[in-house]
Coordinates of C-alpha atoms in Angstrom, one line a residue:
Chain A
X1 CA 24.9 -31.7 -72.2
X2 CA 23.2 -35.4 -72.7
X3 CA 20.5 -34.0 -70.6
X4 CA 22.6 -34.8 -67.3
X5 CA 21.8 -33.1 -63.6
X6 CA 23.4 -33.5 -60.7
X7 CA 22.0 -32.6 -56.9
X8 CA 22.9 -31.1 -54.8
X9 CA 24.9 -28.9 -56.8
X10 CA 26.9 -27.6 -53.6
X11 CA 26.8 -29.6 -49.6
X12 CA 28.4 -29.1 -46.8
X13 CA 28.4 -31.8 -44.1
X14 CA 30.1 -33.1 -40.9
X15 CA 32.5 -36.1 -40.6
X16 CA 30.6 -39.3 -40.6
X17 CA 27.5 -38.4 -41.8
X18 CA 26.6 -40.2 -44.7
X19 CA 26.0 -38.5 -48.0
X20 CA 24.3 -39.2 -51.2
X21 CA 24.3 -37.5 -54.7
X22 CA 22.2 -37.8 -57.6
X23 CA 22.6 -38.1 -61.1
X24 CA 19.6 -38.2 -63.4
X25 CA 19.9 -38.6 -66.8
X26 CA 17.2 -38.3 -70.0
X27 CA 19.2 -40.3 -72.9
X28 CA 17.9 -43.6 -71.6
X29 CA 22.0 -44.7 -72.1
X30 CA 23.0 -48.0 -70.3
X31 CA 26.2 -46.4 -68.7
X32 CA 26.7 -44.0 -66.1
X33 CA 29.9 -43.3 -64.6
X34 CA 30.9 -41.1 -61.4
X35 CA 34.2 -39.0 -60.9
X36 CA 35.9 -36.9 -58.6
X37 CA 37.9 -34.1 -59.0
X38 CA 40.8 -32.9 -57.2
X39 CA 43.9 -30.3 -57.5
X40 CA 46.6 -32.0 -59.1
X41 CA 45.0 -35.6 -59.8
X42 CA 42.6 -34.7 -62.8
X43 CA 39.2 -36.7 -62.5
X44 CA 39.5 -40.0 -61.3
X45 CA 36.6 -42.7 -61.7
X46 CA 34.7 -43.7 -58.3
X47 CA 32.1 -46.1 -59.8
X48 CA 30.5 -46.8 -63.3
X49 CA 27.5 -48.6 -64.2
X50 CA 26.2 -50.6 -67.4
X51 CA 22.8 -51.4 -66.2
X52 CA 19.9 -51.3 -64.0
X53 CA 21.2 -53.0 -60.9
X54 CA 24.6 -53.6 -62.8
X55 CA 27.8 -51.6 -61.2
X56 CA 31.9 -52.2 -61.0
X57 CA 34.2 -50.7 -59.5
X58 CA 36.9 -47.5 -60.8
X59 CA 40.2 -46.7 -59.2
X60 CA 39.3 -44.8 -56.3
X61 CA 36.0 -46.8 -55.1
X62 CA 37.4 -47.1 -51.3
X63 CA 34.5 -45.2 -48.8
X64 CA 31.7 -44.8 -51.7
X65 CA 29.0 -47.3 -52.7
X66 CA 26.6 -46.6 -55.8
X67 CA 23.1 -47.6 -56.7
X68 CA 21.0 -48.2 -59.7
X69 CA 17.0 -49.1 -59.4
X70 CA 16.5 -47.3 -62.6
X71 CA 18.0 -46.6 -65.6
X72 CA 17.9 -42.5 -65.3
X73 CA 19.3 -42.6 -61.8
X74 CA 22.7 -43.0 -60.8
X75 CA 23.3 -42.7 -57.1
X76 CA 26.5 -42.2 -55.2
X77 CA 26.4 -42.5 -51.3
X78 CA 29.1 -42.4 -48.8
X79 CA 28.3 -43.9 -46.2
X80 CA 30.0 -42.2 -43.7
X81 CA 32.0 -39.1 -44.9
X82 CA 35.8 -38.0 -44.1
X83 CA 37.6 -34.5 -45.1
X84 CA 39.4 -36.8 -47.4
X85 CA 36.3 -37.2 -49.7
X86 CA 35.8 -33.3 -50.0
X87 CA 35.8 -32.6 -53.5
X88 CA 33.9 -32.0 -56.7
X89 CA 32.3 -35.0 -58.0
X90 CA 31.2 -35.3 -61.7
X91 CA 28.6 -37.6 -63.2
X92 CA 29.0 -38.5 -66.8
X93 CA 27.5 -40.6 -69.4
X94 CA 28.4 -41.3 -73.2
X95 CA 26.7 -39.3 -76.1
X96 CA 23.4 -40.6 -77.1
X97 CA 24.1 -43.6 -79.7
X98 CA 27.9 -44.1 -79.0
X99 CA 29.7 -45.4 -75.8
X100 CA 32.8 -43.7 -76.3
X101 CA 32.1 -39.9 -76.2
X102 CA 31.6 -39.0 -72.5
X103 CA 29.6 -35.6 -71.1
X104 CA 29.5 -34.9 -67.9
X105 CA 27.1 -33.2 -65.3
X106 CA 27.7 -29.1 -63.4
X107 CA 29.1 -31.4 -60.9
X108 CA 28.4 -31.5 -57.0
X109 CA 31.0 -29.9 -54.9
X110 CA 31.3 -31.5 -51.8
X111 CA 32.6 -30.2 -48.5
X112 CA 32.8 -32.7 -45.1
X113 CA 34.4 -30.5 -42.4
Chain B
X1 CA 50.2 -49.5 -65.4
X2 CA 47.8 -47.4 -67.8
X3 CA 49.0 -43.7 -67.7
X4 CA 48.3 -40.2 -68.7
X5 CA 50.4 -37.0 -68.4
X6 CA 49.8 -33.8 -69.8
X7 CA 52.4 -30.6 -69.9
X8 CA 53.0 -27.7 -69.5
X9 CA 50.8 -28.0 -66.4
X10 CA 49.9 -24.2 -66.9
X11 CA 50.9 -21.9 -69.8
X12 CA 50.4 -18.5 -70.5
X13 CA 50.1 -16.6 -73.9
X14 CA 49.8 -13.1 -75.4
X15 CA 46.8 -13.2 -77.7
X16 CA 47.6 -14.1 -81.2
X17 CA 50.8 -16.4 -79.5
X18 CA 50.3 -20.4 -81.0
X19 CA 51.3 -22.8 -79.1
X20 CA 50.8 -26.5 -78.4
X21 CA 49.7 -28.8 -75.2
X22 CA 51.3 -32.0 -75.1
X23 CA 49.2 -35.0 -73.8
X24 CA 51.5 -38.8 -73.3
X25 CA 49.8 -42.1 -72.8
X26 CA 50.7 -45.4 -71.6
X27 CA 48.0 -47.5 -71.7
X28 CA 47.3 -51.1 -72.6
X29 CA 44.9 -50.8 -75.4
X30 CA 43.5 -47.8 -76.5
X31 CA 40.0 -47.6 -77.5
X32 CA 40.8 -43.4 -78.2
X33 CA 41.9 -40.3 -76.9
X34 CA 39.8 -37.6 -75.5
X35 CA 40.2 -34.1 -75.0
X36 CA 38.1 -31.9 -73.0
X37 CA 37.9 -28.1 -72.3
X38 CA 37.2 -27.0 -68.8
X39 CA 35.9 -23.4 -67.1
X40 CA 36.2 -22.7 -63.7
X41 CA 33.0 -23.8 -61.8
X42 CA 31.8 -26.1 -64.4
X43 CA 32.0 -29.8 -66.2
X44 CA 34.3 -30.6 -68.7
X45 CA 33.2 -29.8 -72.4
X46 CA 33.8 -32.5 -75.3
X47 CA 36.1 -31.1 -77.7
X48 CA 37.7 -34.1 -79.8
X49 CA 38.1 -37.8 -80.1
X50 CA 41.1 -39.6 -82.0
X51 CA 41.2 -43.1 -82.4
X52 CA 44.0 -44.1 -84.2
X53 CA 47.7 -42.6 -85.1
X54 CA 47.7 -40.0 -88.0
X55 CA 44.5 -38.7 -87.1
X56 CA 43.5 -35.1 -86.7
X57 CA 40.7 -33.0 -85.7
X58 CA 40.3 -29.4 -85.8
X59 CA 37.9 -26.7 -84.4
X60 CA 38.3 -23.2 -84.6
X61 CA 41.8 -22.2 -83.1
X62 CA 42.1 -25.9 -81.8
X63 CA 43.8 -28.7 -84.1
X64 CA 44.0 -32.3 -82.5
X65 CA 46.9 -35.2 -83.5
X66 CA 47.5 -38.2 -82.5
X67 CA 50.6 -40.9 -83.1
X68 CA 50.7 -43.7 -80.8
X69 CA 52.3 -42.4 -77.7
X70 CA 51.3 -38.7 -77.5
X71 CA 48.5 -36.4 -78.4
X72 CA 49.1 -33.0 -79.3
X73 CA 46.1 -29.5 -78.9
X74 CA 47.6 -27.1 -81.1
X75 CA 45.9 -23.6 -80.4
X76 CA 46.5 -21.1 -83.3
X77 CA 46.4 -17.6 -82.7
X78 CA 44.5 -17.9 -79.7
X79 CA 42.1 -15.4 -77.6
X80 CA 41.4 -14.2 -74.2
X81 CA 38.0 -16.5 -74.6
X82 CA 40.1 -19.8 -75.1
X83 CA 41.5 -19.8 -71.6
X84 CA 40.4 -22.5 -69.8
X85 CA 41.8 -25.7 -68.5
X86 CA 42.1 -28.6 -71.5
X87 CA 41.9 -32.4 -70.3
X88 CA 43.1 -35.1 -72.0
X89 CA 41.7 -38.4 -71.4
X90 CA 42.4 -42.4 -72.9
X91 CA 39.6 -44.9 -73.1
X92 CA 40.6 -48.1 -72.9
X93 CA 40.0 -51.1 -74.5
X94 CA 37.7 -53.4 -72.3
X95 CA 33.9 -53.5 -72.2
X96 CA 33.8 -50.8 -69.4
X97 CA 34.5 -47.8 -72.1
X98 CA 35.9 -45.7 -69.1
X99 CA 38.3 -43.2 -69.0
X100 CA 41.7 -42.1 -67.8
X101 CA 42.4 -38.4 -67.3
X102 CA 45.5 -36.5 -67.3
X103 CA 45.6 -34.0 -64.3
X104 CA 45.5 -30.9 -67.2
X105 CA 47.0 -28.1 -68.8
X106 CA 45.8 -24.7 -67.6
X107 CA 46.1 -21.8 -70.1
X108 CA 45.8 -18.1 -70.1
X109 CA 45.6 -16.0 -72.7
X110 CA 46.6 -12.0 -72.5
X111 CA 45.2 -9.2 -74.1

């Protein structure tokens, strides 16, 4: 499991209240990369990181920023959360020594009613 | 535009019924090709990685190809235990080393 947690593993919050979800990892890799989940779209990248204070852009970025002060700690905030963004979101990172292999996080599944 | 599709989207088998998952990729330059195992309620689990046309990989039940459109997940034989939902996934060929997923194949094996 590249030593990967996620938390919260479960939240349930209100439209327009922001949000933010952690993932901590204890491979000491450069990369970090944040998905979501949804019925019928596979996982789709938000965000990904290759470095302390070094993050791009994935295909679905629109509504979520992401922050990293550390190298173990990947953050993913919305800042202000729509029933669109209800989903499961995955953290992954690659297997210790390689970039390619990815393994991901239990996941956080996100409600916003 | 880079591209992944997987089918059947769900199959079901009687245990001991082979079968094969088809996974077809366009993509600009590909780095390799994933594939994943997924229960309900959890992350996806590494299976394989291919990088190149010809190549195979095999596990148990599961044997991997690759040519240089499609992958292919044959399952031999399988068992109640294998069903899950299997992801395929591309990495691409820039310095970013992310991935592109196919939306899945679920599969459900019968006693």
């Amino acid at each position: 499991d590249a030593g990967i947690t996620q938390s919260p593993r479960h939240k349930v919050t209100e439209t327009g209240t922001p949000v933010t979800l952690r993932c901590h990892q204890t491979e000491n890799h450069r990369y970090m990369y944040w998905y979501r989940q949804d019925p019928g779209h596979g996982l789709r990248l938000i965000h990904y990181s290759y470095g302390v204070k070094d993050t791009d852009k994935g295909e679905v970025s629109d509504g979520y920023s992401v922050s990293r002060s550390k190298t173990e700690d990947f953050l993913l905030t919305l800042e202000s959360a729509t029933s669109s963004q209800t989903s499961v979101y995955f953290c992954a990172v690659p297997r210790a020594g390689s970039n390619n292999e990815q393994f991901f996080g239990p996941g956080t599944r996100l409600t916003v009613l | 535009e880079d591209q992944v599709t997987q089918s059947p989207e769900a199959l079901r088998l009687q245990e001991g019924e082979s079968s094969s998952l088809n996974c077809s990729y366009t993509v600009s330059g590909l780095r390799g090709l994933f594939w994943y195992r997924q229960d309900p309620g959890k992350g996806p689990e590494f299976l394989f990685t291919l990088y190149s046309a010809g190549e195979e990989k095999e596990k148990e039940r599961l044997k991997a190809t690759l040519t240089k459109k499609e992958s292919f997940l044959h399952i031999t034989a399988p068992k109640p235990e294998d069903s899950a939902t299997y992801l395929c996934a591309v990495q691409l060929g820039d310095s970013s080393y992310k991935l592109i997923f196919g939306s899945g194949t679920r599969l459900l094996v019968r006693p």
